[in-house]
């Protein structure tokens, strides 16, 4: 039952994959109708981005989208079970660090206008106009289709998400549930006319475990590709252990990277640790009360030979329609984002600023979301 | 542009608002109370005083949005009816960030109450740059003004101005940057005369002298004002500057400006508007330029807090550059 398959950490082969982190990250979170109804703004891919690079950092598009917090089978890993219950399903491998990462603010620069329009229960469309001080300004059109096969209170399949840039870059994902426990996803990413990422993965959810296999950028002609295997098992209702194996192959070179993951969930906190050949990544998420959430993250990378610690917090004041996120970093980066809903208009105003004291660089931006 | 500013303008000024030089400080801008009563007010049917030469184009220029970049936080504090202090913190992406301390000692009520009190305004930067104005009412009709400006430790501007306000005319003489060692000086003489209830004509003579050269520029100025609009024209050998200001209704004001300079051989036309929504506590200023610059600044008062939020963006389509700014004024 405990089939530990060890993987090797994988260096991001296409060098420009990080620059495409924009809408691909957004489309990652589209695995359910709930997520599709409120897409988070795409993170600005600034050159000096302080985004934390996980040791097993996947380029965008290589991870399964998070499913809603209520998995289709019995309860989530956070629920406390009674006397002799079956162990709950632990969720997916990528989600383990996600709760802490969601607390951190995204770097904003320039001006962004987003118009979301829901055309029907199944179809939603969004227009984004970005005026950027550092990079390129552009227009992006995105659409989301959610199918009719309903598997849960907030999940329907198939889910098809696509968006297209004014330069012709395309990002698309198709997620479908083949059987009650098997889910599959195909994701394609292009940079103008060139295909950058194409991957297919399949996830199998058992009663108390989740396993997934991903095949990335398979190229039969050249003989290259990446194969990723994940396995996550609930040991107790609070503890989940898992592992990841990444095998990559190029003509003349092949390699594999392993890492192990452990996650402990308490009443109002989640602690996760990932250890592997390429370093360590530890996160701690704490929900202090209804309004305040705190996340602490520690990353050590053997490739870069450095460590980073960051503290982030999120203050949610629903009565004032306000959401404030702040972060302090060991790289001397301080940043904050403020989001305010301007009722009665269906408008959300977002202001953000990041300051890097060491390099003396400052970045600020604001955005308006309609709908 | 027969003014002293044109002679001493740095090359970056053409790129406003995208120049990396520090923005030109308004050393020729008087505080608001200097020009009361408004020009088109009549007194006993006699011709009104035309005001000062510098504020001829002021009503049109006030419509245009101010350049805003980075994050600026301004904290204003009134310590007494004479004394005001303000702290400014500016975090900027393109220019160095600074903290600025500004202090004003002046009668904040109607100036005629205490004519003897000089108005002193001083501003000091975190890099040591100083900006100091002193305004004195020598008699009821004669005012004197002194301006000192330094850039860190170097003096950039030191000038002395005397202005005489007659019943229907204004005459002023300014001595700018007199330097005995380098034998250089700039002398400016202004004269404005009210010809009729709406028409003001005048001129400006600028004489500049350096060690190797000297020269003079004469500029004629005319302004015609009605209750709803004001049209102004400055024309001379140094160029031309025409502006038109129109108040459409209580909420909308529009300004059109045309500038031509013979020194830089360039002309610029700008169109700006200001929209005030007092019920929403909001003021929006927008502008579009013949240099393909489009900008807009939104100011919103966040009642009940004594704070104002300012958001603005300027886009230079020709160079494809964008500048975004956020500001908050407290007090």
XYZ file of C-alpha atoms in Angstrom:
702
model
C 0.000 0.000 0.000
C 2.851 2.277 0.685
C 4.389 2.443 -2.692
C 7.108 4.993 -2.289
C 8.312 6.059 -5.609
C 11.194 8.412 -5.289
C 11.673 11.214 -7.731
C 14.362 13.669 -8.558
C 13.846 17.416 -8.549
C 13.638 18.838 -11.958
C 15.160 22.000 -13.315
C 12.844 24.025 -15.409
C 14.079 23.287 -18.902
C 12.380 26.003 -20.952
C 13.953 29.206 -19.742
C 10.987 31.385 -20.456
C 8.507 29.278 -18.608
C 8.561 31.510 -15.586
C 7.649 34.493 -17.649
C 4.488 32.731 -18.623
C 3.475 32.439 -15.041
C 0.809 35.008 -15.560
C -2.398 33.499 -16.704
C -1.296 29.932 -16.465
C -1.208 30.318 -12.725
C -4.650 31.766 -12.871
C -5.938 28.935 -14.933
C -4.460 26.469 -12.503
C -7.046 27.411 -9.984
C -9.929 26.629 -12.244
C -10.588 23.102 -11.301
C -14.088 23.745 -10.134
C -17.045 25.979 -10.734
C -16.298 27.864 -7.522
C -12.804 28.721 -8.600
C -13.964 29.542 -12.092
C -16.510 31.986 -10.803
C -13.923 34.211 -9.181
C -10.581 34.037 -10.903
C -7.775 35.613 -8.966
C -5.843 38.344 -10.787
C -2.876 37.004 -12.630
C 0.377 37.722 -10.846
C 2.512 40.341 -12.526
C 5.544 38.700 -13.997
C 7.988 41.484 -13.202
C 11.620 40.920 -13.954
C 12.769 41.301 -10.392
C 9.902 39.260 -9.094
C 10.329 38.203 -5.539
C 8.157 35.164 -6.041
C 9.367 32.304 -3.959
C 10.795 29.506 -6.022
C 10.036 26.198 -4.439
C 12.722 23.632 -4.632
C 10.380 21.360 -6.501
C 9.111 24.411 -8.335
C 7.070 23.440 -11.276
C 6.730 25.773 -14.182
C 3.171 26.922 -14.454
C 1.003 24.392 -16.119
C 2.696 21.371 -14.707
C 0.525 20.946 -11.670
C -2.962 19.714 -11.322
C -5.500 22.401 -10.591
C -6.647 22.486 -7.001
C -9.958 20.919 -6.469
C -12.463 22.542 -4.209
C -11.813 22.281 -0.515
C -14.441 19.545 -0.274
C -13.001 16.555 -2.106
C -15.482 14.232 -3.747
C -14.820 11.412 -1.327
C -15.246 11.587 2.440
C -14.164 14.895 4.115
C -10.804 16.692 3.820
C -7.653 15.996 5.737
C -8.470 18.825 8.140
C -11.574 17.272 9.588
C -11.194 15.444 12.868
C -12.660 11.983 12.660
C -14.563 10.106 15.356
C -13.993 6.782 16.988
C -12.928 4.409 14.223
C -13.471 6.280 11.002
C -11.838 5.673 7.671
C -8.880 7.997 7.097
C -9.823 11.013 5.003
C -8.462 11.687 1.573
C -5.423 13.927 1.909
C -6.016 16.132 -1.120
C -3.495 16.607 -3.869
C 0.252 16.926 -3.617
C 0.424 20.493 -4.954
C -2.164 21.795 -2.555
C -0.074 21.109 0.506
C 1.851 24.357 0.424
C -0.964 26.320 -1.163
C -2.775 27.511 1.957
C 0.303 29.345 3.125
C 1.113 30.743 -0.290
C -2.341 32.219 -0.719
C -1.758 34.543 2.200
C 1.024 36.406 0.407
C 0.316 39.458 -1.746
C 1.078 39.443 -5.460
C 3.392 42.013 -6.929
C 1.460 44.633 -8.821
C 2.783 47.089 -11.319
C 1.214 49.326 -13.865
C -2.472 49.588 -14.408
C -4.780 46.650 -14.934
C -8.411 46.608 -15.901
C -10.320 43.337 -15.744
C -13.877 42.892 -16.885
C -15.525 39.587 -16.003
C -18.747 38.612 -17.571
C -20.778 35.515 -16.852
C -22.733 34.616 -19.927
C -24.513 31.652 -18.443
C -24.171 29.099 -15.668
C -21.626 27.258 -17.724
C -19.792 29.959 -19.584
C -17.748 32.875 -18.378
C -15.628 35.365 -20.253
C -13.017 37.873 -19.110
C -11.210 40.770 -20.767
C -7.989 42.099 -19.311
C -6.187 45.244 -20.383
C -2.762 45.697 -18.879
C -0.667 48.839 -19.099
C 2.726 47.967 -17.742
C 5.621 50.147 -16.676
C 8.209 47.393 -16.986
C 7.032 44.900 -19.548
C 4.610 44.931 -22.401
C 1.140 46.276 -22.317
C -1.519 44.133 -23.844
C -4.989 42.793 -23.999
C -5.953 39.305 -23.000
C -9.169 37.461 -23.592
C -10.074 34.525 -21.393
C -12.972 32.157 -21.365
C -14.093 29.348 -19.080
C -16.535 26.612 -19.834
C -17.873 24.282 -17.187
C -19.660 21.186 -18.287
C -22.829 19.504 -17.227
C -21.586 16.375 -15.512
C -21.964 17.279 -11.849
C -19.916 15.293 -9.392
C -20.251 17.389 -6.274
C -21.969 20.445 -4.837
C -19.463 22.798 -6.416
C -17.824 20.731 -9.080
C -18.835 20.027 -12.593
C -16.899 18.539 -15.416
C -15.492 18.918 -18.000
C -13.839 22.253 -17.304
C -12.243 24.019 -20.230
C -10.233 27.164 -19.637
C -8.468 29.132 -22.315
C -6.993 32.517 -22.801
C -5.336 34.310 -25.625
C -3.031 37.272 -25.685
C -2.909 40.088 -28.186
C 0.418 38.668 -29.375
C -1.158 35.303 -29.983
C 0.074 33.442 -26.907
C -2.374 30.812 -25.821
C -2.927 29.086 -22.490
C -5.450 26.359 -22.234
C -6.486 23.564 -19.888
C -9.058 20.840 -20.139
C -9.984 18.949 -17.002
C -12.269 16.005 -17.021
C -13.397 13.339 -14.615
C -13.192 9.982 -16.339
C -14.432 7.809 -13.502
C -15.505 8.474 -9.938
C -11.929 8.427 -8.703
C -9.937 9.301 -11.797
C -9.420 12.805 -13.077
C -7.398 13.860 -16.053
C -6.053 17.136 -17.333
C -4.453 18.371 -20.523
C -2.666 21.716 -20.542
C -1.094 23.541 -23.447
C 0.834 26.776 -23.442
C 2.218 28.656 -26.396
C 4.375 31.733 -26.693
C 3.056 33.438 -29.790
C 3.172 30.582 -32.277
C 5.677 28.350 -30.550
C 4.537 25.594 -28.217
C 6.197 25.957 -24.865
C 4.382 23.506 -22.586
C 2.159 20.607 -23.379
C 1.336 18.099 -20.745
C -1.155 15.507 -19.758
C -1.795 14.191 -16.293
C -3.979 11.760 -14.549
C -4.928 11.653 -10.897
C -6.381 8.820 -8.932
C -8.026 9.433 -5.595
C -8.357 6.486 -3.344
C -10.046 6.393 0.050
C -7.081 7.690 1.965
C -4.484 8.368 -0.669
C -3.954 10.336 -3.849
C -1.620 9.471 -6.638
C -0.930 11.301 -9.835
C 1.171 10.835 -12.933
C 2.126 13.680 -15.223
C 3.715 13.480 -18.607
C 5.227 16.785 -19.624
C 6.466 18.000 -22.977
C 6.730 14.561 -24.511
C 8.562 14.797 -27.776
C 8.778 11.553 -29.679
C 10.907 12.924 -32.491
C 13.615 14.313 -30.265
C 13.228 11.734 -27.563
C 12.741 14.050 -24.630
C 10.137 14.418 -21.962
C 9.419 14.741 -18.285
C 7.592 12.252 -16.151
C 6.365 13.194 -12.686
C 4.827 10.858 -10.169
C 3.117 11.957 -6.945
C 1.834 9.993 -4.048
C 0.224 11.288 -0.874
C -1.089 9.084 1.902
C -3.065 9.866 5.047
C -1.392 8.221 8.018
C -3.634 9.689 10.681
C -6.509 12.128 10.269
C -4.043 14.967 10.822
C -0.845 13.653 9.299
C -0.225 13.018 5.626
C 3.006 11.816 4.090
C 3.949 11.636 0.479
C 6.621 11.672 -2.122
C 7.410 12.895 -5.571
C 9.545 11.513 -8.355
C 10.552 13.590 -11.336
C 12.288 11.915 -14.232
C 13.469 14.001 -17.135
C 15.110 12.944 -20.298
C 16.762 14.763 -23.123
C 18.857 13.372 -25.959
C 22.129 12.605 -24.331
C 21.042 13.300 -20.779
C 18.584 11.934 -18.290
C 18.067 12.323 -14.587
C 15.672 11.948 -11.722
C 14.910 13.889 -8.536
C 13.125 12.720 -5.419
C 11.451 14.571 -2.625
C 9.419 13.672 0.414
C 6.526 15.632 1.846
C 4.937 15.647 5.242
C 1.934 17.666 6.327
C 0.387 18.052 9.739
C -2.974 19.722 10.172
C -4.196 21.055 13.467
C -7.336 22.853 14.524
C -6.374 26.160 13.019
C -2.969 25.548 11.568
C -1.249 23.577 8.851
C 2.452 22.771 8.850
C 4.091 21.296 5.765
C 7.619 20.203 5.058
C 9.171 19.114 1.784
C 12.640 17.627 1.727
C 14.583 16.506 -1.226
C 17.834 16.455 -3.053
C 17.372 20.032 -4.215
C 16.676 21.550 -0.836
C 13.955 22.040 1.723
C 10.697 23.936 1.802
C 8.742 24.399 5.013
C 5.534 26.363 5.432
C 3.349 27.116 8.390
C -0.123 28.538 8.070
C -2.076 29.805 11.046
C -5.570 31.149 11.222
C -5.609 33.452 14.223
C -9.265 34.435 14.018
C -11.936 35.179 11.437
C -10.020 38.152 10.144
C -6.344 37.394 10.469
C -4.363 34.652 8.763
C -0.611 34.330 8.945
C 1.839 32.348 6.898
C 5.548 31.705 7.450
C 7.676 30.117 4.787
C 11.220 28.884 4.727
C 13.032 27.775 1.622
C 16.491 26.427 1.130
C 17.850 25.583 -2.276
C 21.043 23.624 -2.813
C 21.243 24.720 -6.426
C 21.159 28.438 -5.641
C 22.919 27.914 -2.322
C 20.700 30.308 -0.439
C 17.774 30.365 1.925
C 14.779 32.642 2.151
C 12.359 33.201 4.977
C 9.180 35.171 4.535
C 6.316 36.199 6.694
C 2.947 37.080 5.241
C -0.368 38.022 6.707
C -3.846 38.593 5.439
C -6.377 40.830 7.099
C -9.937 40.362 6.001
C -12.494 42.953 7.042
C -15.723 41.971 5.336
C -17.693 44.766 6.977
C -15.499 47.327 5.256
C -15.221 45.152 2.145
C -11.503 45.254 2.581
C -8.755 42.694 2.102
C -5.217 43.610 3.080
C -2.176 41.408 2.540
C 1.323 42.201 3.672
C 4.679 40.482 3.481
C 8.196 40.859 4.861
C 11.071 38.880 3.480
C 14.592 37.977 4.451
C 15.694 39.465 1.129
C 14.711 42.877 2.530
C 11.539 42.989 0.487
C 8.442 44.575 1.984
C 5.172 44.548 0.133
C 1.481 45.039 0.576
C -1.739 44.851 -1.380
C -5.086 46.390 -0.588
C -8.324 45.285 -2.218
C -11.542 47.083 -1.662
C -14.960 46.394 -3.066
C -16.612 49.614 -4.040
C -20.218 48.759 -3.383
C -22.820 49.359 -4.748
C -20.876 49.207 -8.013
C -19.615 45.724 -8.922
C -16.093 47.161 -8.804
C -13.048 46.022 -6.914
C -10.103 48.371 -6.571
C -6.701 46.870 -5.885
C -3.628 48.882 -4.873
C -0.230 47.348 -4.361
C 3.345 48.367 -3.683
C 6.576 46.448 -3.197
C 9.833 47.844 -1.935
C 13.174 46.084 -2.130
C 15.375 47.822 0.377
C 18.543 46.058 -0.552
C 18.401 46.953 -4.230
C 16.507 50.174 -3.532
C 13.808 49.322 -6.033
C 10.213 50.282 -5.757
C 7.176 49.103 -7.656
C 3.566 50.129 -7.349
C 0.445 49.487 -9.312
C -3.270 49.519 -9.176
C -6.069 47.664 -10.836
C -9.785 47.718 -11.237
C -11.883 44.590 -11.594
C -15.403 44.886 -12.879
C -17.765 42.019 -12.372
C 7.850 81.700 -23.493
C 9.476 84.911 -22.600
C 9.757 84.086 -18.955
C 12.885 83.431 -17.040
C 11.818 79.847 -16.698
C 12.324 79.290 -20.413
C 15.864 80.579 -20.251
C 16.838 78.411 -17.397
C 14.828 75.320 -18.310
C 16.699 72.080 -18.346
C 16.474 69.783 -21.375
C 14.411 67.281 -19.445
C 11.498 69.663 -19.322
C 10.415 68.737 -22.814
C 9.807 65.241 -21.640
C 7.415 66.265 -18.908
C 5.986 64.307 -17.233
C 8.480 61.622 -18.096
C 11.753 63.426 -17.457
C 14.009 61.980 -14.831
C 15.049 65.441 -13.702
C 13.315 66.708 -10.624
C 10.057 68.398 -11.606
C 10.373 72.143 -12.110
C 9.500 73.751 -8.856
C 7.073 76.538 -9.028
C 9.343 79.302 -7.949
C 7.266 81.756 -9.879
C 4.015 80.568 -8.360
C 2.573 82.794 -5.719
C 0.531 81.438 -2.897
C -3.174 81.596 -3.494
C -3.932 84.652 -1.422
C -1.485 86.784 -3.354
C -3.943 87.378 -6.152
C -7.150 88.381 -4.474
C -9.591 89.848 -5.397
C -10.300 87.906 -8.605
C -9.578 89.772 -11.724
C -13.008 90.180 -13.087
C -14.471 91.659 -9.965
C -15.288 95.303 -10.335
C -14.852 97.863 -7.629
C -17.007 100.968 -7.842
C -17.196 100.656 -11.607
C -13.482 101.364 -11.878
C -11.118 99.078 -13.667
C -9.882 96.290 -11.424
C -6.311 95.497 -10.702
C -5.062 92.952 -13.214
C -3.163 90.761 -10.766
C 0.370 89.586 -11.318
C 1.994 88.574 -14.565
C 2.740 85.027 -13.427
C -0.872 84.162 -12.851
C -2.080 85.064 -16.320
C -2.170 81.433 -17.383
C -2.910 80.061 -13.920
C -6.597 79.305 -14.345
C -5.907 77.172 -17.386
C -2.928 75.430 -15.842
C -4.878 74.484 -12.748
C -7.181 72.341 -14.836
C -4.396 70.031 -15.937
C -3.447 67.030 -13.779
C -0.163 67.157 -11.912
C 2.465 64.583 -12.617
C 2.256 61.775 -10.106
C 4.658 58.892 -9.780
C 5.279 56.253 -7.165
C 3.722 56.419 -3.754
C 3.479 59.714 -1.930
C 2.212 60.260 1.544
C 1.571 63.809 2.742
C 0.737 64.641 6.298
C -0.511 68.181 6.895
C -0.721 69.646 10.326
C -1.969 73.097 11.266
C -0.348 74.111 14.502
C -1.995 77.510 14.807
C -3.597 80.124 12.604
C -0.118 81.257 11.568
C 1.811 78.056 11.477
C 1.421 75.059 9.207
C 3.666 72.074 8.827
C 3.635 69.230 6.363
C 5.651 66.037 6.015
C 5.962 64.333 2.654
C 7.299 60.876 2.051
C 7.791 59.865 -1.548
C 8.715 56.363 -2.683
C 9.501 56.390 -6.337
C 10.579 53.885 -8.937
C 12.324 56.266 -11.326
C 13.809 58.935 -9.096
C 15.366 58.687 -5.649
C 12.921 58.477 -2.786
C 12.853 61.378 -0.370
C 11.353 62.831 2.740
C 10.449 66.473 2.656
C 9.577 68.829 5.464
C 7.535 71.897 4.624
C 6.696 74.730 6.958
C 4.617 77.855 6.419
C 4.333 80.871 8.596
C 1.663 83.071 7.165
C -1.642 84.514 8.042
C -4.083 81.917 6.825
C -7.069 84.247 7.037
C -7.755 87.193 4.762
C -4.411 88.858 4.259
C -5.668 92.361 4.794
C -6.120 91.632 8.481
C -2.459 91.737 9.292
C -0.507 93.306 6.518
C 2.711 93.583 8.411
C 3.243 89.928 8.948
C 5.612 88.512 6.389
C 4.773 85.184 4.856
C 7.611 82.696 5.200
C 7.582 79.369 3.446
C 10.388 76.885 3.735
C 10.915 73.388 2.486
C 13.784 71.039 3.157
C 14.542 67.748 1.522
C 16.149 64.639 2.896
C 19.031 65.265 0.500
C 19.495 68.773 1.857
C 17.804 70.754 -0.906
C 16.174 73.885 0.369
C 13.349 75.943 -1.023
C 12.553 79.192 0.765
C 10.138 82.011 -0.009
C 9.616 85.199 1.898
C 6.805 87.559 1.028
C 6.636 90.983 2.558
C 4.001 93.655 2.287
C 6.087 96.793 2.409
C 3.137 99.121 1.996
C -0.423 98.591 0.918
C 0.550 98.625 -2.710
C 4.134 97.444 -2.688
C 5.061 93.836 -2.119
C 8.475 92.256 -2.088
C 9.375 88.632 -2.511
C 12.576 86.703 -2.067
C 13.185 83.185 -3.274
C 16.122 80.926 -2.501
C 16.512 77.481 -3.918
C 19.330 75.040 -3.471
C 20.007 71.627 -4.912
C 21.753 69.868 -2.071
C 24.546 72.301 -1.307
C 24.546 74.354 -4.474
C 22.432 77.449 -4.874
C 20.284 77.227 -7.958
C 18.028 80.245 -7.667
C 18.206 83.407 -5.632
C 15.938 86.157 -6.718
C 14.322 89.294 -5.440
C 11.136 90.748 -6.720
C 9.275 93.945 -6.055
C 5.748 94.522 -7.211
C 3.662 97.643 -7.220
C -0.106 97.349 -7.518
C -1.805 100.433 -8.746
C -5.516 100.938 -9.148
C -5.664 99.362 -12.556
C -2.136 98.310 -13.280
C 0.611 96.148 -11.879
C 4.310 96.686 -12.331
C 7.017 94.345 -11.082
C 10.779 94.159 -11.279
C 12.697 90.973 -10.570
C 16.402 90.488 -10.138
C 17.246 86.820 -10.578
C 20.530 85.104 -9.821
C 22.690 88.186 -9.500
C 26.252 87.033 -9.412
C 28.944 89.628 -8.893
C 31.809 87.184 -9.296
C 30.608 85.787 -12.571
C 29.123 89.107 -13.615
C 25.833 87.597 -14.579
C 22.326 88.632 -13.798
C 18.812 88.273 -15.136
C 16.508 91.247 -14.886
C 12.811 90.912 -15.576
C 10.294 93.721 -15.741
C 6.557 93.091 -15.904
C 3.773 95.460 -16.618
C 0.054 94.754 -16.826
C -2.667 97.293 -17.451
C -6.419 96.868 -17.331
C -7.745 98.437 -20.484
C -11.387 97.577 -20.042
C -13.397 95.523 -17.618
C -12.395 92.267 -19.278
C -9.262 93.146 -21.216
C -5.778 93.265 -19.784
C -2.673 94.009 -21.813
C 0.893 94.037 -20.746
C 4.394 93.033 -21.456
C 7.490 91.447 -20.092
C 11.067 92.458 -20.740
C 13.788 89.998 -19.850
C 17.370 91.143 -19.880
C 20.022 88.573 -19.212
C 23.681 89.210 -18.998
C 26.569 86.822 -18.664
C 30.281 87.223 -18.952
C 30.315 86.587 -22.662
C 26.867 87.536 -23.807
C 23.892 89.651 -23.067
C 20.468 89.930 -24.555
C 16.927 91.008 -24.074
C 13.587 89.477 -24.952
C 10.345 91.367 -25.111
C 7.037 89.564 -24.803
C 3.617 91.115 -25.110
C 0.678 89.685 -23.210
C -3.028 90.076 -23.488
C -5.882 88.546 -21.596
C -9.601 88.758 -22.127
C -11.896 87.400 -19.471
C -15.606 86.930 -19.160
C -17.373 85.339 -16.207
C -17.232 81.896 -17.853
C -14.034 81.909 -19.780
C -10.602 83.412 -19.995
C -8.367 83.661 -23.052
C -4.724 84.600 -22.697
C -1.935 85.127 -25.169
C 1.774 85.753 -24.695
C 3.733 86.438 -27.830
C 7.282 87.471 -28.352
C 10.576 86.601 -29.901
C 11.059 83.675 -27.569
C 7.859 82.018 -28.647
C 4.167 82.118 -28.019
C 1.919 80.780 -25.312
C -1.844 80.841 -25.708
C -4.367 79.406 -23.311
C -8.108 79.227 -23.127
C -10.029 78.333 -20.011
C -13.733 77.633 -19.996
C -16.033 76.816 -17.152
C -18.861 74.828 -18.662
C -20.888 74.381 -15.514
C -20.349 73.942 -11.800
C -18.731 70.587 -12.372
C -16.757 70.765 -15.571
C -13.882 73.048 -16.451
C -11.927 72.799 -19.652
C -8.569 74.189 -20.648
C -6.727 74.302 -23.957
C -3.132 75.375 -24.171
C -0.755 76.037 -27.027
C 2.947 76.603 -26.591
C 5.547 77.376 -29.190
C 9.189 77.976 -28.462
C 11.679 79.391 -30.917
C 14.584 78.148 -28.861
C 13.643 74.478 -28.992
C 11.721 74.842 -32.262
C 8.781 72.890 -30.935
C 5.096 73.428 -30.459
C 2.786 71.638 -28.097
C -0.963 71.665 -27.822
C -2.676 70.290 -24.752
C -6.254 69.751 -23.850
C -7.276 69.241 -20.259
C -10.453 68.997 -18.287
C -11.472 68.868 -14.670
C -14.590 67.225 -13.404
C -15.758 67.836 -9.863
C -18.361 65.714 -8.171
C -18.785 67.199 -4.718
C -21.492 64.685 -3.776
C -19.038 61.891 -4.409
C -16.141 63.913 -2.929
C -14.260 63.325 -6.112
C -12.230 65.413 -8.545
C -10.969 63.973 -11.800
C -8.485 65.715 -14.083
C -7.579 64.424 -17.491
C -5.350 65.650 -20.237
C -4.217 64.772 -23.720
C -1.226 66.209 -25.461
C 0.129 66.643 -28.944
C 3.206 64.754 -27.754
C 0.945 61.685 -27.475
C 0.797 61.893 -23.714
C -2.459 60.994 -22.036
C -2.924 61.312 -18.332
C -5.561 61.229 -15.680
C -5.560 61.831 -11.953
C -8.382 60.995 -9.606
C -8.665 62.562 -6.178
C -11.147 61.240 -3.720
C -11.786 62.461 -0.241
C -12.297 59.559 2.081
C -14.880 60.958 4.451
C -15.146 60.576 7.418
C -11.367 60.299 7.586
C -9.558 63.593 6.920
C -7.703 61.861 4.110
C -7.612 62.204 0.349
C -6.641 59.371 -1.949
C -4.957 60.285 -5.222
C -4.480 57.851 -8.073
C -3.004 58.793 -11.392
C -1.443 57.400 -14.509
C 0.346 59.005 -17.440
C 0.970 57.179 -20.693
C 3.386 58.338 -23.326
C 2.272 56.465 -26.401
C 5.164 57.605 -28.501
C 7.766 56.146 -26.217
C 5.382 53.540 -24.863
C 6.063 54.519 -21.287
C 3.710 54.433 -18.384
C 3.914 56.158 -15.018
C 1.609 55.191 -12.227
C 1.226 57.025 -8.961
C -0.647 56.672 -5.710
C -0.861 59.249 -3.011
C -2.579 59.850 0.248
C -2.973 63.259 1.860
C -3.833 63.297 5.508
C -5.062 66.472 7.151
